[in-house]
Short mmCIF file of C-alpha atoms and ligand atoms in Angstrom, two decimals:
data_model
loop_
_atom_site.label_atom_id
_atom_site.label_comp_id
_atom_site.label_asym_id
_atom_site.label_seq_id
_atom_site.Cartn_x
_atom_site.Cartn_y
_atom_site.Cartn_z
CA UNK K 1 -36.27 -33.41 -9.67
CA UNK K 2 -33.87 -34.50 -12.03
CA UNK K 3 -30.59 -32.76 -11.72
CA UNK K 4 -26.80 -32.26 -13.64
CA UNK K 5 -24.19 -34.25 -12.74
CA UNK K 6 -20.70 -33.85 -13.45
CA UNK K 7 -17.64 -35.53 -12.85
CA UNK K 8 -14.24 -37.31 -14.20
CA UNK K 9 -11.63 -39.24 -13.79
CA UNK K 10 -7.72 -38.65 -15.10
CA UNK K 11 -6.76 -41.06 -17.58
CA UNK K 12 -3.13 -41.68 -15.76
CA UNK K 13 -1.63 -44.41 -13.61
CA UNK K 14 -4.08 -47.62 -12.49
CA UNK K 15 -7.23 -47.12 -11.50
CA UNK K 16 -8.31 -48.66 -8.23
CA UNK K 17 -10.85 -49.73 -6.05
CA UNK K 18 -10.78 -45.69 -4.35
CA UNK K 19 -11.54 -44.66 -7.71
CA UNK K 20 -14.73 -46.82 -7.76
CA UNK K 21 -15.85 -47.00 -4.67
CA UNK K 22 -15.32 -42.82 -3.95
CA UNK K 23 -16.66 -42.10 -7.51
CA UNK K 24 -18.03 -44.64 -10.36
CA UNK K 25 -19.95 -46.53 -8.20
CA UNK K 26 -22.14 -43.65 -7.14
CA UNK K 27 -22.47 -42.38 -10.48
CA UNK K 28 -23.81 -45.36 -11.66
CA UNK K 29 -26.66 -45.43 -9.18
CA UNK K 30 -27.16 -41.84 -9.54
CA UNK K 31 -27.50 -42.03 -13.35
CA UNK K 32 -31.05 -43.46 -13.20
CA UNK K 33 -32.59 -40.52 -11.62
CA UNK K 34 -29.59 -37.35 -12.92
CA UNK K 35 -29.24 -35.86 -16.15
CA UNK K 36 -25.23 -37.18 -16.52
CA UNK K 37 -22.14 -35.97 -18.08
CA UNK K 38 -19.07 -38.40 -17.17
CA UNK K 39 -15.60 -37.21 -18.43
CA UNK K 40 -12.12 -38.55 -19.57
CA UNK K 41 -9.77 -35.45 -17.87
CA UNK K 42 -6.71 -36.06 -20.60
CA UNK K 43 -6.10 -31.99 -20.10
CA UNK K 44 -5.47 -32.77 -16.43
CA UNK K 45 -3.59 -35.86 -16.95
CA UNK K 46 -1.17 -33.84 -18.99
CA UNK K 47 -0.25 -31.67 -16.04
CA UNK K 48 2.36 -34.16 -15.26
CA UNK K 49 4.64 -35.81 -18.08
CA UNK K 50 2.75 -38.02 -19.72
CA UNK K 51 3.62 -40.95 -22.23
CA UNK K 52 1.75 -39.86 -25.65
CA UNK K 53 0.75 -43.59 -26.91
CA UNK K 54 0.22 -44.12 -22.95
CA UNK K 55 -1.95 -41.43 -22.27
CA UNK K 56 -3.99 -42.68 -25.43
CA UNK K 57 -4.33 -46.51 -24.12
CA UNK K 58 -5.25 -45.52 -20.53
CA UNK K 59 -7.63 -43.16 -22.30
CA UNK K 60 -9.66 -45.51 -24.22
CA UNK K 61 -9.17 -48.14 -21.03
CA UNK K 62 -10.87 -45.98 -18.76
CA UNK K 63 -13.82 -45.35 -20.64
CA UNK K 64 -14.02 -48.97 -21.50
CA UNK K 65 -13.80 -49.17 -17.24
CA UNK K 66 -16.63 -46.42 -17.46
CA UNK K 67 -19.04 -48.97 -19.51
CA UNK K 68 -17.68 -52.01 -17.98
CA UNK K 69 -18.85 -50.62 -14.27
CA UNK K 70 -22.48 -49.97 -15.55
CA UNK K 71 -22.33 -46.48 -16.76
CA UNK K 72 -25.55 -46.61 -19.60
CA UNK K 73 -24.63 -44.66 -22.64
CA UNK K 74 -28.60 -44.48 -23.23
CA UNK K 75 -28.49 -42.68 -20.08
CA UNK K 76 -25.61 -40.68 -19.57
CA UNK K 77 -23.09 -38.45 -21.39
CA UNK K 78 -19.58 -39.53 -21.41
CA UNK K 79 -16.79 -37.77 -23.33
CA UNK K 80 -13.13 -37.37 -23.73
CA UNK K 81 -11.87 -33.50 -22.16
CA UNK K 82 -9.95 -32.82 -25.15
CA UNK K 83 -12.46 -33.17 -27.27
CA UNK K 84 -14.38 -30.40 -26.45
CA UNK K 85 -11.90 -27.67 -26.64
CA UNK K 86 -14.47 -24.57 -24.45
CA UNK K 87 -12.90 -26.97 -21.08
CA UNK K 88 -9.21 -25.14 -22.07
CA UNK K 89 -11.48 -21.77 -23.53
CA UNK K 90 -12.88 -21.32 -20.28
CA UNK K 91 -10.51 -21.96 -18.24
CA UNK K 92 -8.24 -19.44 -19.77
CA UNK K 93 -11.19 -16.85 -18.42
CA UNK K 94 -11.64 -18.42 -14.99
CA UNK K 95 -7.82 -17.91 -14.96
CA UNK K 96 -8.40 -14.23 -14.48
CA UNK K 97 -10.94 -14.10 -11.63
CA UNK K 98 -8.89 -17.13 -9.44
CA UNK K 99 -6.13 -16.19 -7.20
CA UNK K 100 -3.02 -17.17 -6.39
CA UNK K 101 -3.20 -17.25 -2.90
CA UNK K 102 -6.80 -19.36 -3.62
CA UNK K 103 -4.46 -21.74 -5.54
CA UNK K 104 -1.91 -22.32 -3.03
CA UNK K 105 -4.22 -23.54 -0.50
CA UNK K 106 -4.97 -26.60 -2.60
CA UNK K 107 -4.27 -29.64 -0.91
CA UNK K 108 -3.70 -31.69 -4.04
CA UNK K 109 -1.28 -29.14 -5.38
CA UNK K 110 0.99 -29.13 -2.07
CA UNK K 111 0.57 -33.02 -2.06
CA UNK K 112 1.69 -33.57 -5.59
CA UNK K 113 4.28 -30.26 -5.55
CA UNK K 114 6.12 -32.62 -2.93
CA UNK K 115 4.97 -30.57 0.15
CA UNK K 116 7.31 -28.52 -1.46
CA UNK K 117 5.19 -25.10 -1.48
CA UNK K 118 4.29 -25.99 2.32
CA UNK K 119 7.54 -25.79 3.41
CA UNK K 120 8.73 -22.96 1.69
CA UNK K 121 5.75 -20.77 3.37
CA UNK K 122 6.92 -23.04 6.89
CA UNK K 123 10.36 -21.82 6.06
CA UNK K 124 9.43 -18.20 5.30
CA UNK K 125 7.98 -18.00 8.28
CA UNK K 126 10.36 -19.30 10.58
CA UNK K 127 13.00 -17.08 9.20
CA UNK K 128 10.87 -14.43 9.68
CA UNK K 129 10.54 -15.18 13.62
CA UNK K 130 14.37 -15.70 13.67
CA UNK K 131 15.43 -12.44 12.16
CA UNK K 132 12.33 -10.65 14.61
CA UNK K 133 14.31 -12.43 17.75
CA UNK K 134 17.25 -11.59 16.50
CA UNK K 135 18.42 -15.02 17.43
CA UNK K 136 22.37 -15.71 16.88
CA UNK K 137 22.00 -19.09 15.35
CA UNK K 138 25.28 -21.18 14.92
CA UNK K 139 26.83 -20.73 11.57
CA UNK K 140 26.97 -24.54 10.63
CA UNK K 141 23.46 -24.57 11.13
CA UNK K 142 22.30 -21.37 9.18
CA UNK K 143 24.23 -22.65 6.16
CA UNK K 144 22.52 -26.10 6.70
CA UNK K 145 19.69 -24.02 6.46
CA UNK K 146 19.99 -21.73 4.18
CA UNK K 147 21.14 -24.69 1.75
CA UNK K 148 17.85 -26.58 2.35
CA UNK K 149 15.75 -23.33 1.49
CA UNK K 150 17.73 -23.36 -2.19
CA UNK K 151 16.82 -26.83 -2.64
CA UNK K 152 13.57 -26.53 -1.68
CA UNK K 153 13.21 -22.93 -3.82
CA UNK K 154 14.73 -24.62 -6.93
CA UNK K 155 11.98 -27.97 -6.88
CA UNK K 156 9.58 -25.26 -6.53
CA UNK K 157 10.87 -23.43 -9.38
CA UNK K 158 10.44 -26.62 -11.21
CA UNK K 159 6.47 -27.33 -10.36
CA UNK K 160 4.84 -26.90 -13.51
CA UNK K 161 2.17 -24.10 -14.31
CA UNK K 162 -0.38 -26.54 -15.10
CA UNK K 163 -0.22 -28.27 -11.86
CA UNK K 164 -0.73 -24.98 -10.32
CA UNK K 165 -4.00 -24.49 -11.64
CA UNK K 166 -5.56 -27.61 -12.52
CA UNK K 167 -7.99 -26.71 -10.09
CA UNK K 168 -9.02 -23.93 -12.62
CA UNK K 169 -9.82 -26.28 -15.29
CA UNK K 170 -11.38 -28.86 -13.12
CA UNK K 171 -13.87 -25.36 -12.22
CA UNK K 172 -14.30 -25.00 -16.31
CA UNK K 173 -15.09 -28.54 -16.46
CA UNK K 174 -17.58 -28.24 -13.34
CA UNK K 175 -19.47 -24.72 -14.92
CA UNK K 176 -19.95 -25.28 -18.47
CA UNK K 177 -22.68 -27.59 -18.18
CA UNK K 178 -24.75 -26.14 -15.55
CA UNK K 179 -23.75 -28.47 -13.02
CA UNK K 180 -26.39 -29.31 -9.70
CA UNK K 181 -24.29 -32.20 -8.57
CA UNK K 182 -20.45 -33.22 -8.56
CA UNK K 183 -20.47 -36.78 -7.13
CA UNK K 184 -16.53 -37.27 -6.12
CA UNK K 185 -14.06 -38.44 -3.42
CA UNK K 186 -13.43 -36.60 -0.45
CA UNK K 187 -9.85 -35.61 -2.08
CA UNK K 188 -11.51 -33.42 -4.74
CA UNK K 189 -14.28 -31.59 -2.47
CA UNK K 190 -11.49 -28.58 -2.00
CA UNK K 191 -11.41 -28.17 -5.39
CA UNK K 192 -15.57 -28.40 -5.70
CA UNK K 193 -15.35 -25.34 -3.11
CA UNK K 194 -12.99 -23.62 -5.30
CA UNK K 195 -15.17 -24.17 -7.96
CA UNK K 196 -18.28 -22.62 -6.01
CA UNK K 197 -16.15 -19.48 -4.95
CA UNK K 198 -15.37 -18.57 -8.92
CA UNK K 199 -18.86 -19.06 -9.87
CA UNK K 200 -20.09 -16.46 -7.60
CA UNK K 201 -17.19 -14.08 -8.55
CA UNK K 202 -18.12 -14.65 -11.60
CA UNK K 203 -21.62 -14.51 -11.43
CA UNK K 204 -21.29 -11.33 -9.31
CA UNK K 205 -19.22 -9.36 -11.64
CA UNK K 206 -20.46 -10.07 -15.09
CA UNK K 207 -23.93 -11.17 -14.21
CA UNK K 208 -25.43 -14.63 -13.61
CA UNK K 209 -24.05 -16.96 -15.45
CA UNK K 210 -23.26 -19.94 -13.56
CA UNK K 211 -25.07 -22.84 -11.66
CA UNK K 212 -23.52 -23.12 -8.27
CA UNK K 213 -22.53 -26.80 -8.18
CA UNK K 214 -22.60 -29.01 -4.79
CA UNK K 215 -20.02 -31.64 -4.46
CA UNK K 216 -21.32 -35.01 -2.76
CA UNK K 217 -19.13 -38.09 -0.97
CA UNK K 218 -20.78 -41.16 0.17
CA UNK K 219 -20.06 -42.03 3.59
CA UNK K 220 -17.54 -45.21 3.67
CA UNK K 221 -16.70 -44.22 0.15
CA UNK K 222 -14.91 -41.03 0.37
CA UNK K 223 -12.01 -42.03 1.32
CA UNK K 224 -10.25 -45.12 1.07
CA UNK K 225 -6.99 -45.83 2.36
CA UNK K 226 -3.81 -47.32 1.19
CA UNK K 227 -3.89 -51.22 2.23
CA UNK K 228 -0.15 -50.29 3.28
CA UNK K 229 -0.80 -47.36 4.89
CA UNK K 230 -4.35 -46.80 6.88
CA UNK K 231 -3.29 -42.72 7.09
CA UNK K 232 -3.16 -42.12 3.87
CA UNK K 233 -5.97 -42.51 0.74
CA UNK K 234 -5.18 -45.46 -1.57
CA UNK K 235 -3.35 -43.63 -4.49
CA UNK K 236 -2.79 -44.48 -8.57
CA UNK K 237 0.39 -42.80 -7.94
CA UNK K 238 1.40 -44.55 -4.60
CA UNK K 239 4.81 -45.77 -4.62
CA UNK K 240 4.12 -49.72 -3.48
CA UNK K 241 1.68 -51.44 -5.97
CA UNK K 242 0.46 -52.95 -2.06
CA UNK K 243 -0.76 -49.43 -1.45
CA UNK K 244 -3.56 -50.37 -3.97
CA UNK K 245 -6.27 -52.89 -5.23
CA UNK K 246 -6.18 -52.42 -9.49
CA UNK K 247 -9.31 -52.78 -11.20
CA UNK K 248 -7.32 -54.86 -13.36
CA UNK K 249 -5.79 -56.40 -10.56
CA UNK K 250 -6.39 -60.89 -11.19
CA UNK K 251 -7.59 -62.88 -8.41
CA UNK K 252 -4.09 -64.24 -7.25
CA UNK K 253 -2.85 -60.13 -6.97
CA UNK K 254 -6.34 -59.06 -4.97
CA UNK K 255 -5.37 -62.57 -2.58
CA UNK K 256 -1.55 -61.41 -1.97
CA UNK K 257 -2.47 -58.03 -1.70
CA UNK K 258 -5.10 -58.46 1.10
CA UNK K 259 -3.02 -60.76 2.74
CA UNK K 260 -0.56 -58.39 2.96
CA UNK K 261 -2.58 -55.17 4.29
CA UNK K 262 -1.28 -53.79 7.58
CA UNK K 263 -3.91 -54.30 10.24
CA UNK K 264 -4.49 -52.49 13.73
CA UNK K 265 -3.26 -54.12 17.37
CA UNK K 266 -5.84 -56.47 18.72
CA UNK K 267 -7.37 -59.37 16.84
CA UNK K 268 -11.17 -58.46 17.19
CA UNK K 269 -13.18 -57.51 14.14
CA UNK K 270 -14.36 -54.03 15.50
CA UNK K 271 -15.57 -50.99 13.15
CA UNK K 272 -13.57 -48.42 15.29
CA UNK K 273 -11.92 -45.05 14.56
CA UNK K 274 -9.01 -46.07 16.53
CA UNK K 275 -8.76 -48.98 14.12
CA UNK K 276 -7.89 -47.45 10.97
CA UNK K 277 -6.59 -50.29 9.15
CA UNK K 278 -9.60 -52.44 9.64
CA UNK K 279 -12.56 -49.33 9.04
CA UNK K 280 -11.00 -49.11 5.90
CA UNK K 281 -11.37 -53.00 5.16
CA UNK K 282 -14.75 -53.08 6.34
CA UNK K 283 -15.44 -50.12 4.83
CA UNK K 284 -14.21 -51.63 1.45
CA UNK K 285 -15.98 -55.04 2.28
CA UNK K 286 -19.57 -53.13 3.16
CA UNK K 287 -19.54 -51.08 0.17
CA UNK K 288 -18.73 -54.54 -2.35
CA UNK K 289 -21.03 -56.91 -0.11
CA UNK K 290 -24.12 -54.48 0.73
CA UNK K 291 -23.90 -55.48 4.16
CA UNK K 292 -23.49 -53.25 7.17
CA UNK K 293 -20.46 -52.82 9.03
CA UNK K 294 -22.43 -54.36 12.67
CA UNK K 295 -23.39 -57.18 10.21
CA UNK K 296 -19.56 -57.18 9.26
CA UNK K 297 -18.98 -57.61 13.01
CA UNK K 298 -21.37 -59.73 14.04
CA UNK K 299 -20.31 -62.71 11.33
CA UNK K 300 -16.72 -62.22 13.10
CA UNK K 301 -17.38 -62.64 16.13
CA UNK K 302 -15.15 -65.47 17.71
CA UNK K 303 -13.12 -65.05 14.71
CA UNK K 304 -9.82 -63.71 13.69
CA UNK K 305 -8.58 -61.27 11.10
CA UNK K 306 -7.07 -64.24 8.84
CA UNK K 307 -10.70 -65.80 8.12
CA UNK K 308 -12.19 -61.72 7.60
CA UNK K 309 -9.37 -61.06 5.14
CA UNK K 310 -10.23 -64.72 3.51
CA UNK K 311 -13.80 -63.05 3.20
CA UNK K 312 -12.98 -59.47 2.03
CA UNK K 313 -10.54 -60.98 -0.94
CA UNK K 314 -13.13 -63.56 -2.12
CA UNK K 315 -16.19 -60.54 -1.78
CA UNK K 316 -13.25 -58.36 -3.74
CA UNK K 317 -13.23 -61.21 -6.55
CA UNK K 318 -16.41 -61.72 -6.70
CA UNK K 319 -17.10 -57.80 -7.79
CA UNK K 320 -14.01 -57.88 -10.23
CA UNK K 321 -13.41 -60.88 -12.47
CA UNK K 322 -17.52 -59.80 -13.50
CA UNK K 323 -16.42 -56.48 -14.08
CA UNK K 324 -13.15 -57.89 -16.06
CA UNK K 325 -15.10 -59.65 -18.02
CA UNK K 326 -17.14 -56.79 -19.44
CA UNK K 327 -14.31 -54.62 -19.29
CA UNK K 328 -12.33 -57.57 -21.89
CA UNK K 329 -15.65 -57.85 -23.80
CA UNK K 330 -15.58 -53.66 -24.55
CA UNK K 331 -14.32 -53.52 -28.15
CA UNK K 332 -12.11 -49.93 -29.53
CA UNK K 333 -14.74 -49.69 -31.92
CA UNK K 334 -17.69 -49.89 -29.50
CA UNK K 335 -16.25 -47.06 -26.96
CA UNK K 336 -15.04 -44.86 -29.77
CA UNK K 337 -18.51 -44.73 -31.14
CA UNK K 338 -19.95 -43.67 -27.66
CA UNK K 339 -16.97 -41.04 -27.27
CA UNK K 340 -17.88 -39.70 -30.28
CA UNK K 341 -21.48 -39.45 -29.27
CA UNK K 342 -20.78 -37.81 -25.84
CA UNK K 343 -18.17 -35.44 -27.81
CA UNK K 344 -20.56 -34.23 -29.72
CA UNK K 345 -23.57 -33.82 -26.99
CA UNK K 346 -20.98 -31.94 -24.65
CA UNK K 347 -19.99 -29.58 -27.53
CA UNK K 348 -23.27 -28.54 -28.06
CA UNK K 349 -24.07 -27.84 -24.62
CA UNK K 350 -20.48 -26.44 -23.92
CA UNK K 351 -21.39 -24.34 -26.95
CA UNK K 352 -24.36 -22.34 -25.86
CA UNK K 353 -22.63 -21.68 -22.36
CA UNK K 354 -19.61 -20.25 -23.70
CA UNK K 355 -21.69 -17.76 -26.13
CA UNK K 356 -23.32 -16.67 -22.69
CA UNK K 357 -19.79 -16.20 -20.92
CA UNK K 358 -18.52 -14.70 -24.17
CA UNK K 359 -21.25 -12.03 -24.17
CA UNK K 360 -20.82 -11.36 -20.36
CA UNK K 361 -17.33 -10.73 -20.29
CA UNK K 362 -17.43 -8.50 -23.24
CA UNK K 363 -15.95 -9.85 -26.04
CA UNK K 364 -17.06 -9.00 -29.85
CA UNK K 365 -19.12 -11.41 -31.43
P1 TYM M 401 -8.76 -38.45 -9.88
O1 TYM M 401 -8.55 -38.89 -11.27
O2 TYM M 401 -7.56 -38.31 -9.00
O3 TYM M 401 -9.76 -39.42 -9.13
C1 TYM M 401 -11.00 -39.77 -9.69
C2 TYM M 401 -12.06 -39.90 -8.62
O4 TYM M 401 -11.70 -40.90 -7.67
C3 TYM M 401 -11.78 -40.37 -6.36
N1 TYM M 401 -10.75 -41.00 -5.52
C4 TYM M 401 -11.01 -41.59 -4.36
N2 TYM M 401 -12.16 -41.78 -3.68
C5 TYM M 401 -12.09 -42.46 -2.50
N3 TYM M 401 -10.93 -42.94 -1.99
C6 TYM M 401 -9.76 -42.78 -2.64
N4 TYM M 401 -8.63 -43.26 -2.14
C7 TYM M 401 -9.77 -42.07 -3.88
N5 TYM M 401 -8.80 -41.73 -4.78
C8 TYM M 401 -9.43 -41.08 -5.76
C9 TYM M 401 -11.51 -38.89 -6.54
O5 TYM M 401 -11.98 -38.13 -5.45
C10 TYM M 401 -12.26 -38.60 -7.83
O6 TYM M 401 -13.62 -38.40 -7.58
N6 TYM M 401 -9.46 -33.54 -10.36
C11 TYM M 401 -10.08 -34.83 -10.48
C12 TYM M 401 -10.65 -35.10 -11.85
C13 TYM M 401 -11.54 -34.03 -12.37
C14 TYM M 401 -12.90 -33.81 -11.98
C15 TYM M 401 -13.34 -32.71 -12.78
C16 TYM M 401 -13.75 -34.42 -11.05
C17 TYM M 401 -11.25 -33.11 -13.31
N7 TYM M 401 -12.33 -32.34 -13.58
C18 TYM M 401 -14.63 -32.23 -12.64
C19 TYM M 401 -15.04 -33.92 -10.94
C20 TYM M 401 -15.48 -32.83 -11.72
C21 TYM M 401 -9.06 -35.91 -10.17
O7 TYM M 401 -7.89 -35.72 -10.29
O8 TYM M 401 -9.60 -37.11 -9.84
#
């Protein structure tokens, strides 16, 4: 049975080959079968500063990126967040079931707050266990301390509100259009759970309302990893531009960049957890060439890591000077038309769910 899909993508820093591999790529094979709504997430992107004519070119670049990776405005819905203003309506209202505490568990938020939230709780607690022991500690030290725990209480102080609960919004985003399905990286399933856990509070104390959404990964998809670092997932906002394969990226870059990714100990072309660094190539090379990761290691057999990585660039070309050519071919004109269509579609659903929540929570028509 057909079912709702739902998911986006923030229009800030470059989008890479995570991006499409965790999440476009399975949209696009899921939109055949799904009823599909694909989103621009501006609101989100604004949750860190943002450049306003730079926030409006990477907007109308990724959903020329949408079209250009085979997302079928015949088929599917795409829109810009902003656009449809019940995303920022509801989320006000989720606001006020979520907690805190919910909040600070978010992975994303401790990640991008600089750890810093992480190890002020750390810190709490381990001045909690000193003052229990009673332990003298040195008085260097303690100021050392104690110096630290200002720095680290006056970053926090500085983490915007918006960062805080972004997950909130992404929830808004998720419920409004009765949502079966969100197809996403393994980096956003926390927030999918989140998402889940306010629709049933919800649900439970106003009355149904809300669809419970699923989120679904694909299995080498979910997480790709930073070509500089196998431990963590390849990143728009990673500091090295080696961390990352752009989808604008020309075929030179996508050469020196593979060249340069770290690799494991050994020279065998195994598909190993204890490999890191070459799962995540082979990961990237199965998912672009359709071939299996024993096929992966059977054509290297005998062979070293110089002739794979020859491979994987030329199998990484091959998927993105095609796509770059679309992508180029994708006037203003042409996208703004199908934004305006998907605007316009979303309203209208986002509409008659908001009269619903309106009604349930109590508020005069
Ligand atoms: P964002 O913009 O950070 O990422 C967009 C999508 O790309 C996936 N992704 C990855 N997948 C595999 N490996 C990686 N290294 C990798 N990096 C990113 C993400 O998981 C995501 O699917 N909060 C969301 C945007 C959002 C959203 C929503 C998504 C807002 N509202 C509603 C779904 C439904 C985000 O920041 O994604």
């Amino acid at each position: 049975m057909a079912k709702r899909l739902f998911s986006g993508i923030q229009p800030s820093g470059n989008l890479h080959l995570g991006n499409y591999l965790g999440a476009i790529k399975q949209w696009v094979e899921m939109q055949d079968d799904n009823e599909a709504i694909f989103c621009i997430v501006d609101l989100h992107a604004i949750t860190v500063a943002q450049d306003p004519a730079e926030l409006r070119r990477k907007t109308l670049e990724i959903a020329k990126i949408y079209l250009a990776a085979g997302i079928d405005p015949a088929k599917s819905t795409l829109f810009i967040q902003s656009h449809v203003s019940a995303h920022a309506e509801l989320g006000w209202i989720l606001n006020t079931i979520a907690r805190m505490a919910e909040l600070e568990r978010m992975t994303q938020f401790k990640e991008k707050s600089s750890d810093v939230a992480k190890r002020i709780q750390q810190r709490t607690l381990a001045a909690k266990v000193l003052q229990e022991e009673v332990i003298e500690e040195d008085p260097g030290r303690r100021l050392a301390r104690l110096q630290l725990e200002r720095e680290s209480l006056q970053r926090y102080a500085s983490v915007g509100v918006g960062l805080f609960d972004y997950p909130v919004l992404m929830a808004a985003d998720i419920l409004l259009y009765d949502t079966n399905v969100v197809p996403v990286g393994d980096d956003q399933m926390q927030h999918v759970e989140l998402t889940r856990t306010l629709a049933e509070r919800f649900n439970k104390r106003f009355g149904e309302t809300f669809v419970i959404p699923e989120g679904k990964i694909t299995k080498e998809g979910a997480r790709i990893m930073g070509l500089d670092d196998p431990l963590k997932k390849m990143s728009k906002s990673a500091g090295s531009v080696y961390n990352y394969i752009a989808l604008t990226d020309d075929a030179q870059t996508v050469r020196k960049k593979i060249k340069k990714a770290v690799t494991d100990s050994g020279s065998e072309i195994v598909y190993h957890d204890e490999k890191p660094a070459l799962k995540n190539l082979i990961n990237i090379y199965t998912l672009l060439s359709g071939k299996t990761s024993q096929e992966i290691e059977k054509m290297y057999v005998g062979k070293g890591y110089g002739d794979f990585k020859t491979d994987l660039a030329e199998v990484i070309v091959g998927f993105l000077t095609p796509f770059q050519e679309r992508l180029a071919a994708i006037s203003d004109d042409t996208v703004l038309a199908v934004l305006k269509t998907g605007a316009d579609k979303a309203r209208a659903l986002a509409a008659a769910k908001m009269e619903q929540v309106r009604e349930h929570v109590g508020f005069l028509e």
